Short mmCIF file of C-alpha atoms in Angstrom, two decimals:
data_model
loop_
_atom_site.label_atom_id
_atom_site.label_comp_id
_atom_site.label_asym_id
_atom_site.label_seq_id
_atom_site.Cartn_x
_atom_site.Cartn_y
_atom_site.Cartn_z
CA MET A 1116 9.23 109.20 20.03
CA LYS A 1117 7.76 107.34 23.11
CA LYS A 1118 5.71 104.83 20.87
CA ASP A 1119 9.07 104.04 19.13
CA SER A 1120 10.80 103.35 22.40
CA SER A 1121 8.04 101.04 23.61
CA VAL A 1122 7.99 99.27 20.11
CA GLN A 1123 11.74 98.95 20.17
CA SER A 1124 11.55 97.40 23.92
CA ALA A 1125 8.92 95.39 22.85
CA ASN A 1126 11.12 93.83 19.91
CA ALA A 1127 13.85 93.32 22.34
CA VAL A 1128 11.82 91.13 24.61
CA VAL A 1129 10.82 89.17 21.52
CA ARG A 1130 14.04 88.62 20.32
CA TYR A 1131 15.13 87.73 24.10
CA VAL A 1132 12.24 85.34 24.54
CA LYS A 1133 12.78 83.75 20.88
CA ASP A 1134 16.59 83.18 21.66
CA ASP A 1135 15.68 81.90 24.98
CA ASN A 1136 13.21 79.27 23.42
CA GLU A 1137 15.51 78.25 20.94
CA LYS A 1138 18.40 77.56 23.23
CA ASN A 1139 15.94 75.70 25.31
CA THR A 1140 14.72 73.52 22.39
CA GLU A 1141 18.39 72.77 21.24
CA ALA A 1142 19.22 71.97 24.84
CA SER A 1143 16.32 69.46 24.86
CA PHE A 1144 17.57 67.95 21.42
CA ARG A 1145 20.80 67.46 22.62
CA LEU A 1146 19.67 65.57 25.71
CA ALA A 1147 17.30 63.30 23.71
CA TYR A 1148 20.25 62.58 21.30
CA ASN A 1149 22.88 61.45 24.09
CA ILE A 1150 19.91 59.45 25.62
CA ALA A 1151 19.54 57.63 22.33
CA GLN A 1152 23.07 57.19 22.07
CA ALA A 1153 23.36 55.65 25.62
CA GLY A 1154 20.52 53.56 24.75
CA LYS A 1155 18.84 54.66 28.03
CA PRO A 1156 14.94 55.11 28.83
CA HIS A 1157 13.34 58.42 28.05
CA THR A 1158 12.17 59.05 31.45
CA ILE A 1159 15.75 59.33 32.87
CA ALA A 1160 15.70 63.03 31.43
CA GLU A 1161 12.93 63.79 33.85
CA THR A 1162 13.54 61.92 36.63
CA LEU A 1163 17.51 61.92 37.15
CA ILE A 1164 19.29 63.94 34.47
CA LYS A 1165 17.34 67.42 34.69
CA PRO A 1166 17.02 67.32 38.52
CA SER A 1167 20.59 66.62 38.60
CA ILE A 1168 21.78 69.14 36.40
CA ILE A 1169 19.42 71.78 38.21
CA GLU A 1170 21.08 70.74 41.49
CA VAL A 1171 24.75 71.11 40.01
CA VAL A 1172 24.00 74.46 38.47
CA SER A 1173 22.31 75.66 41.34
CA CYS A 1174 25.46 74.97 43.52
CA VAL A 1175 27.97 76.40 40.89
CA LEU A 1176 26.35 79.13 39.04
CA GLY A 1177 23.46 80.33 41.31
CA ILE A 1178 19.60 80.02 41.51
CA ASP A 1179 18.84 82.50 38.49
CA ALA A 1180 20.94 79.96 36.22
CA ALA A 1181 19.12 77.08 37.59
CA LYS A 1182 15.92 78.72 36.73
CA LYS A 1183 16.78 78.61 33.20
CA ILE A 1184 17.50 75.01 33.36
CA GLU A 1185 14.06 74.31 34.64
CA ALA A 1186 12.78 75.86 31.18
CA VAL A 1187 14.04 72.84 29.21
CA GLN A 1188 11.42 70.48 28.30
CA CYS A 1189 12.28 66.89 28.98
CA SER A 1190 9.24 64.94 29.67
CA ASN A 1191 9.02 61.32 28.30
CA ASN A 1192 6.71 62.37 25.56
CA ILE A 1193 9.07 65.32 24.47
CA ILE A 1194 12.19 63.08 24.43
CA SER A 1195 10.50 60.62 22.42
CA ASP A 1196 9.39 63.33 19.78
CA ARG A 1197 12.95 64.74 19.76
CA ILE A 1198 14.79 61.34 19.23
CA GLN A 1199 12.07 60.42 16.43
CA LYS A 1200 12.66 63.84 14.55
CA ILE A 1201 16.43 63.27 14.94
CA SER A 1202 15.99 59.73 13.74
CA ASP A 1203 13.82 61.18 10.46
CA HIS A 1204 16.51 63.80 9.89
CA ILE A 1205 19.57 61.32 9.90
CA GLU A 1206 17.57 59.08 7.49
CA ASP A 1207 16.47 61.95 5.11
CA GLU A 1208 20.02 63.18 5.07
CA SER A 1209 21.60 59.72 4.32
CA VAL A 1210 18.98 59.06 1.60
CA ARG A 1211 19.56 62.49 -0.08
CA ARG A 1212 23.52 61.48 -0.02
CA LEU A 1213 22.69 58.21 -1.63
CA ARG A 1214 20.72 59.85 -4.51
CA GLU A 1215 23.45 62.24 -5.24
CA SER A 1216 26.28 59.91 -4.70
CA ASP A 1217 27.47 58.49 -8.26
CA PHE A 1218 28.01 54.96 -6.62
CA PHE A 1219 27.25 53.21 -3.21
CA ALA A 1220 27.97 50.03 -1.63
CA LEU A 1221 25.75 47.95 0.83
CA GLN A 1222 26.51 45.61 3.59
CA MET A 1223 23.49 43.71 5.33
CA ASP A 1224 22.93 40.94 7.73
CA GLU A 1225 20.00 39.44 9.35
CA SER A 1226 19.90 38.28 12.91
CA THR A 1227 17.69 37.48 15.56
CA ASP A 1228 17.45 39.49 18.74
CA VAL A 1229 16.87 38.81 22.45
CA ALA A 1230 13.47 38.73 22.02
CA GLY A 1231 13.20 36.44 18.81
CA LEU A 1232 12.62 38.90 16.61
CA SER A 1233 14.41 38.64 13.28
CA ILE A 1234 16.19 42.10 12.19
CA LEU A 1235 17.58 42.94 9.08
CA LEU A 1236 20.30 45.56 9.16
CA VAL A 1237 21.65 47.48 6.22
CA PHE A 1238 24.77 49.77 5.71
CA ALA A 1239 25.79 52.07 3.03
CA ARG A 1240 28.96 53.43 2.20
CA TYR A 1241 29.04 56.26 -0.43
CA ARG A 1242 30.98 59.41 -1.49
CA HIS A 1243 29.81 62.51 -0.20
CA THR A 1244 31.93 66.16 -0.66
CA ASN A 1245 34.92 63.99 -1.84
CA THR A 1246 34.90 62.02 1.14
CA ILE A 1247 33.88 58.28 1.94
CA HIS A 1248 31.00 58.15 4.60
CA GLU A 1249 29.15 55.06 5.97
CA GLY A 1250 26.37 54.59 8.53
CA LEU A 1251 23.18 52.67 9.11
CA LEU A 1252 20.55 52.86 6.38
CA LEU A 1253 17.76 50.71 7.22
CA CYS A 1254 16.95 48.47 10.42
CA LYS A 1255 13.53 46.32 10.02
CA SER A 1256 12.11 43.50 11.26
CA LEU A 1257 11.01 40.38 9.13
CA GLU A 1258 7.70 39.47 10.48
CA LEU A 1259 7.49 36.02 8.99
CA HIS A 1260 9.96 34.16 6.84
CA THR A 1261 13.53 35.12 6.22
CA THR A 1262 14.17 33.97 2.97
CA GLY A 1263 16.31 36.03 0.51
CA GLU A 1264 13.14 36.84 -1.49
CA GLU A 1265 11.58 38.40 1.43
CA ILE A 1266 14.74 40.28 2.46
CA PHE A 1267 15.15 41.51 -1.04
CA GLU A 1268 11.38 42.71 -1.30
CA LEU A 1269 11.85 44.69 1.89
CA ILE A 1270 14.97 46.57 0.71
CA ASP A 1271 13.45 47.14 -2.69
CA LYS A 1272 10.15 48.32 -1.15
CA TYR A 1273 12.64 50.77 0.95
CA PHE A 1274 14.45 51.82 -2.21
CA LYS A 1275 11.43 52.63 -4.25
CA CYS A 1276 9.56 54.54 -1.64
CA HIS A 1277 12.69 56.70 -1.26
CA ASN A 1278 13.70 57.02 -4.80
CA ILE A 1279 17.03 55.36 -4.22
CA PRO A 1280 18.23 53.77 -7.98
CA TRP A 1281 19.60 50.26 -7.82
CA GLU A 1282 21.57 51.22 -10.83
CA LYS A 1283 24.16 53.16 -8.45
CA CYS A 1284 24.52 50.13 -6.12
CA ALA A 1285 28.35 48.79 -7.14
CA ASP A 1286 28.77 46.00 -4.62
CA VAL A 1287 26.69 44.13 -2.05
CA CYS A 1288 28.60 42.36 0.86
CA THR A 1289 26.84 39.82 3.06
CA ASP A 1290 28.01 36.83 5.16
CA GLY A 1291 27.58 33.20 3.62
CA ALA A 1292 24.03 32.38 4.46
CA ALA A 1293 21.95 30.82 1.82
CA ALA A 1294 19.52 33.47 1.99
CA MET A 1295 22.15 35.96 1.35
CA VAL A 1296 24.19 34.29 -1.60
CA GLY A 1297 21.89 31.50 -3.01
CA LYS A 1298 22.09 31.34 -6.74
CA MET A 1299 18.66 31.58 -7.78
CA LYS A 1300 16.71 33.50 -4.81
CA GLY A 1301 19.65 34.73 -2.43
CA VAL A 1302 19.48 38.62 -1.90
CA THR A 1303 22.50 39.28 -3.78
CA SER A 1304 21.31 37.17 -6.87
CA ARG A 1305 17.96 39.18 -6.98
CA ILE A 1306 20.04 42.86 -6.63
CA ILE A 1307 22.19 41.51 -9.73
CA GLU A 1308 19.09 40.81 -11.48
CA VAL A 1309 17.77 44.30 -11.12
CA ASN A 1310 21.50 45.78 -11.74
CA PRO A 1311 23.65 43.22 -13.53
CA ASN A 1312 26.58 45.52 -13.08
CA CYS A 1313 26.70 45.30 -9.32
CA THR A 1314 29.20 42.72 -7.48
CA ARG A 1315 29.12 40.82 -4.59
CA SER A 1316 31.70 40.22 -1.91
CA HIS A 1317 31.71 37.80 1.24
CA CYS A 1318 32.25 39.45 4.43
CA ILE A 1319 36.06 39.62 5.50
CA LEU A 1320 35.26 39.48 9.02
CA HIS A 1321 33.13 36.26 8.65
CA ARG A 1322 35.48 34.79 6.28
CA HIS A 1323 38.24 35.27 9.04
CA ALA A 1324 35.95 33.72 11.68
CA LEU A 1325 35.30 30.66 9.57
CA ALA A 1326 39.00 30.46 8.60
CA THR A 1327 40.40 30.41 12.04
CA LYS A 1328 37.63 27.94 13.51
CA LYS A 1329 39.21 24.69 12.62
CA LEU A 1330 40.86 22.41 15.28
CA SER A 1331 42.85 19.25 15.08
CA PRO A 1332 41.20 16.75 17.29
CA ASP A 1333 44.06 17.05 19.87
CA PHE A 1334 43.24 20.91 20.55
CA LYS A 1335 39.66 20.62 20.35
CA SER A 1336 39.60 18.14 23.15
CA VAL A 1337 41.59 20.81 25.15
CA LEU A 1338 39.09 23.65 24.15
CA ASP A 1339 36.17 21.18 25.07
CA VAL A 1340 37.47 20.49 28.52
CA ALA A 1341 38.22 24.13 29.19
CA VAL A 1342 34.47 25.00 28.13
CA GLN A 1343 33.34 22.34 30.51
CA CYS A 1344 35.25 23.59 33.34
CA VAL A 1345 33.98 27.17 32.50
CA ASN A 1346 30.70 25.91 32.30
CA PHE A 1347 30.60 24.01 35.44
CA ILE A 1348 31.45 27.27 37.29
CA LYS A 1349 29.48 30.07 35.21
CA ALA A 1350 26.20 28.05 34.41
CA ARG A 1351 25.11 27.73 38.07
CA PRO A 1352 24.67 31.05 40.19
CA LEU A 1353 25.43 29.71 43.29
CA GLN A 1354 28.83 28.09 41.90
CA THR A 1355 29.55 31.48 40.34
CA ARG A 1356 29.16 33.22 43.66
CA LEU A 1357 31.18 30.86 45.43
CA PHE A 1358 34.22 31.12 43.01
CA GLN A 1359 33.88 34.55 43.03
CA ASN A 1360 34.36 34.48 46.78
CA PHE A 1361 37.03 32.13 46.32
CA CYS A 1362 39.17 34.46 44.16
CA GLN A 1363 38.65 37.44 46.42
CA GLU A 1364 40.05 35.51 49.05
CA MET A 1365 42.85 34.48 47.12
CA GLY A 1366 43.67 37.78 46.00
CA SER A 1367 43.25 37.28 42.40
CA ASP A 1368 43.28 40.01 39.77
CA HIS A 1369 39.90 38.69 38.21
CA HIS A 1370 37.04 36.98 40.12
CA ASN A 1371 35.03 35.62 37.36
CA LEU A 1372 35.29 33.28 34.40
CA LEU A 1373 33.96 34.27 31.08
CA LEU A 1374 31.07 32.14 29.64
CA HIS A 1375 32.04 30.68 26.24
CA THR A 1376 29.46 31.49 23.25
CA GLU A 1377 30.46 29.75 19.96
CA ILE A 1378 28.51 32.57 17.63
CA ARG A 1379 30.99 35.35 19.16
CA TRP A 1380 33.84 35.55 17.33
CA LEU A 1381 36.14 36.55 19.95
CA SER A 1382 34.69 34.52 22.56
CA ARG A 1383 37.35 31.58 22.40
CA GLY A 1384 40.44 33.92 22.93
CA LYS A 1385 38.76 36.07 25.75
CA VAL A 1386 37.69 32.46 27.47
CA LEU A 1387 41.02 30.74 27.34
CA ASP A 1388 42.69 33.78 28.49
CA ARG A 1389 40.87 34.15 31.55
CA LEU A 1390 40.87 30.37 32.32
CA PHE A 1391 44.52 30.24 31.81
CA GLU A 1392 45.25 33.27 34.10
CA LEU A 1393 43.01 31.74 36.83
CA ARG A 1394 44.06 28.17 36.31
CA GLU A 1395 45.29 27.73 40.07
CA GLU A 1396 42.17 29.16 41.45
CA VAL A 1397 40.27 26.99 39.03
CA LYS A 1398 42.14 23.96 39.87
CA LEU A 1399 41.57 24.37 43.74
CA PHE A 1400 38.00 25.19 43.45
CA LEU A 1401 37.20 22.15 41.34
CA GLU A 1402 39.12 20.04 43.91
CA GLU A 1403 36.92 21.75 46.86
CA GLN A 1404 33.92 21.04 44.95
CA LYS A 1405 34.73 17.27 44.64
CA LYS A 1406 35.57 17.54 40.61
CA PRO A 1407 38.39 15.30 40.11
CA LYS A 1408 37.63 14.51 36.44
CA LEU A 1409 38.05 18.01 35.81
CA SER A 1410 40.80 19.21 38.47
CA GLU A 1411 43.05 16.30 37.27
CA TRP A 1412 43.60 18.32 33.68
CA PHE A 1413 45.12 21.21 35.43
CA HIS A 1414 47.52 18.83 37.03
CA ASP A 1415 48.67 17.74 33.54
CA GLU A 1416 51.64 19.72 32.27
CA ASP A 1417 50.88 18.45 28.67
CA TRP A 1418 47.40 19.75 28.76
CA LEU A 1419 48.14 23.06 30.12
CA LEU A 1420 51.14 23.64 27.85
CA LYS A 1421 48.35 23.06 24.83
CA LEU A 1422 46.04 25.33 26.63
CA ALA A 1423 48.64 28.15 27.08
CA TYR A 1424 49.28 27.75 23.40
CA LEU A 1425 45.87 27.98 22.41
CA THR A 1426 45.51 31.18 24.61
CA ASP A 1427 48.20 32.89 22.72
CA MET A 1428 47.13 31.75 19.17
CA PHE A 1429 43.30 32.62 19.44
CA THR A 1430 44.50 36.06 21.34
CA LYS A 1431 46.56 36.81 18.35
CA LEU A 1432 43.76 35.97 15.94
CA ASN A 1433 41.41 38.27 18.32
CA GLU A 1434 43.70 41.04 17.41
CA THR A 1435 43.60 40.51 13.76
CA ASN A 1436 39.74 40.51 13.95
CA LEU A 1437 39.58 43.42 16.16
CA SER A 1438 41.83 45.40 13.62
CA LEU A 1439 39.58 44.42 10.51
CA GLN A 1440 36.41 46.08 12.87
CA GLY A 1441 35.57 49.66 12.73
CA LYS A 1442 34.63 52.50 10.52
CA ASN A 1443 36.16 53.24 7.36
CA ILE A 1444 38.18 50.00 7.08
CA THR A 1445 39.03 49.59 3.32
CA ILE A 1446 39.41 46.52 1.11
CA PHE A 1447 43.22 47.48 1.02
CA GLN A 1448 43.76 47.66 4.53
CA ALA A 1449 42.07 44.50 5.20
CA ARG A 1450 44.12 42.74 2.56
CA ASP A 1451 47.30 44.30 3.84
CA LYS A 1452 46.07 42.70 7.49
CA ILE A 1453 45.30 39.36 6.27
CA LYS A 1454 48.60 39.13 4.28
CA ALA A 1455 50.42 40.18 7.23
CA LEU A 1456 48.87 37.37 9.45
CA ILE A 1457 50.09 34.86 6.91
CA LYS A 1458 53.13 35.94 6.84
CA LYS A 1459 53.20 36.06 10.73
CA LEU A 1460 52.13 32.30 10.34
CA ASP A 1461 55.14 31.63 8.19
CA PHE A 1462 57.38 33.21 10.91
CA TRP A 1463 55.96 31.41 13.81
CA ILE A 1464 56.13 27.97 11.98
CA GLN A 1465 60.14 28.69 11.47
CA CYS A 1466 60.31 29.60 15.24
CA VAL A 1467 58.44 26.39 16.16
CA GLU A 1468 60.76 24.37 14.08
CA GLU A 1469 63.66 25.89 15.65
CA ASP A 1470 62.37 25.30 19.17
CA ASP A 1471 61.83 29.03 19.80
CA PHE A 1472 58.46 29.89 21.43
CA SER A 1473 59.01 33.42 22.39
CA CYS A 1474 56.51 34.67 20.11
CA PHE A 1475 53.83 32.84 22.19
CA PRO A 1476 54.29 34.76 25.64
CA ARG A 1477 51.95 32.57 27.55
CA LEU A 1478 53.32 29.23 26.45
CA ASN A 1479 56.97 30.48 26.63
CA GLN A 1480 56.43 31.69 30.33
CA PHE A 1481 54.92 28.39 31.16
CA LEU A 1482 57.87 26.50 29.84
CA VAL A 1483 60.30 28.59 31.77
CA GLU A 1484 58.34 28.59 34.97
CA ASN A 1485 57.77 24.84 34.87
CA GLU A 1486 61.28 23.92 33.33
CA VAL A 1487 59.46 21.89 30.76
CA THR A 1488 59.94 21.76 27.09
CA ALA A 1489 57.56 21.49 24.07
CA THR A 1490 59.38 19.12 21.92
CA LEU A 1491 56.73 16.31 22.07
CA HIS A 1492 54.21 18.75 21.05
CA GLN A 1493 56.11 20.85 18.23
CA ASP A 1494 54.88 18.65 15.42
CA LYS A 1495 51.21 19.42 16.60
CA ILE A 1496 51.59 23.15 17.12
CA LYS A 1497 53.26 23.41 13.58
CA GLU A 1498 50.60 21.35 11.87
CA HIS A 1499 47.80 23.64 13.45
CA LEU A 1500 49.74 26.76 12.37
CA LYS A 1501 50.10 25.35 8.75
CA SER A 1502 46.47 24.44 8.93
CA LEU A 1503 45.68 27.87 9.79
CA LYS A 1504 47.64 29.49 6.80
CA SER A 1505 45.88 26.71 4.55
CA GLU A 1506 42.48 27.87 5.45
CA LEU A 1507 43.23 31.69 5.15
CA THR A 1508 44.50 31.04 1.82
CA LYS A 1509 41.52 29.26 0.86
CA TYR A 1510 39.09 31.69 2.38
CA PHE A 1511 41.23 34.53 0.87
CA PRO A 1512 42.50 33.52 -2.35
CA ASN A 1513 43.11 36.53 -4.12
CA PHE A 1514 44.69 38.49 -0.87
CA THR A 1515 47.99 36.43 -0.97
CA GLU A 1516 48.69 37.60 -4.62
CA ASP A 1517 49.45 41.27 -6.14
CA SER A 1518 46.32 42.90 -6.58
CA GLU A 1519 45.30 43.80 -9.77
CA ASP A 1520 43.84 47.25 -8.41
CA ALA A 1521 47.04 48.19 -6.51
CA TRP A 1522 47.16 51.24 -8.82
CA ILE A 1523 44.48 52.68 -6.78
CA ARG A 1524 46.47 53.12 -3.62
CA ASP A 1525 49.44 54.47 -5.77
CA PRO A 1526 48.37 55.36 -9.62
CA PHE A 1527 52.18 56.16 -10.21
CA THR A 1528 53.40 52.91 -9.60
CA VAL A 1529 54.75 51.00 -12.93
CA GLU A 1530 55.92 47.55 -12.85
CA LYS A 1531 59.57 47.39 -14.21
CA LYS A 1532 58.64 44.86 -17.17
CA ASN A 1533 55.68 47.12 -18.38
CA GLN A 1534 58.05 50.09 -18.24
CA ASN A 1535 60.36 48.75 -20.51
CA ARG A 1536 57.38 47.97 -23.10
CA TYR A 1537 56.49 51.85 -22.35
CA GLU A 1538 59.52 53.03 -23.25
CA GLN A 1539 60.10 50.84 -26.24
CA LEU A 1540 56.65 52.07 -27.43
CA ILE A 1541 57.87 55.73 -26.80
CA MET A 1542 61.05 55.20 -29.04
CA ASN A 1543 59.68 53.44 -31.94
CA CYS A 1544 57.06 56.35 -32.01
CA TYR A 1545 59.71 58.78 -31.60
CA TRP A 1546 61.93 57.36 -34.65
CA ARG A 1547 58.90 57.04 -36.83
#
């Protein structure tokens, strides 16, 4: 009897220790996952996070609870190992789902990071448990060349290594780079050679950026001057600090301008918005810095009027661009947003023709505050809006028409003209 009780006691201790170790291991994995998600160095767990948690728990729950936290392993090597295991598990799960799915689609992009290393990113969208999932499948560096052949070989090697069949690849989405869409040796062409049933598509975000990039010489000159003003202040650390101090003294809501980067699609709208908001501060600062060639533009009402219009226009285009981003955005949603933008352009053109600028808030406010009219610039604004519509129609030729795959969204929708044919066919069959 005494022996049985001691065995039970030992088993209880083993279970307690086992449960405790499992909880500590789980806590360590959760901590590693959060560090990886935040992109922080692995050493932060041991040097900052764990000591902070121990202090907080000791203060709130007591020393006994804090001692349990001390048992959680979070050294640099441990966190690194945990992150690697999490990464391997996610990759294995994604590959398994791709193999089990009937079809999947790929989206890929090749870019250069801050260290000058060429990185290939491949995202996959697939069906799992009757739900559409998407996520990062592959992130590899291209050591030498970035040709379509090398990119395809890298992806093909990965697919063969993980037994992912190309036959299940339904579509490949890329940007318009020659390495991706080249007729002979582009990545998409090589994939179609392996799987002739695979289709290819041009990234909607990339097309939107290309369609909205074109500017008339008149508006282009306004943008160029705006960039010059921003660069004069932002490109020099001393000027940046002086301008920041200048804005603080004037009690401005913002104390910095934003540097324009052509490759960032949202850059134009954000840069112009901040510049227009701080136009008075910029004007006074440029005058103080003895830059009359730049400051004189901020005394020109015509130039400011065009700047206000461009700010409004690029802000609206940024809103559309952002609405096209994010997870689980389908081609149907993207088509609706592009069609809506084209209809808005028609509406804005009509408003400009009627001398109504209320749909452009900054421009309208500028006209009211300065008691000026935009009559002289109506044709230029209207021409730019028409040019935008033309470019969008060119880059999205099928989006402006009723789609043939509309039945996917609503299988019970039948066109009236077809419905009459169906009724006639049924009647003919019935009377036979």
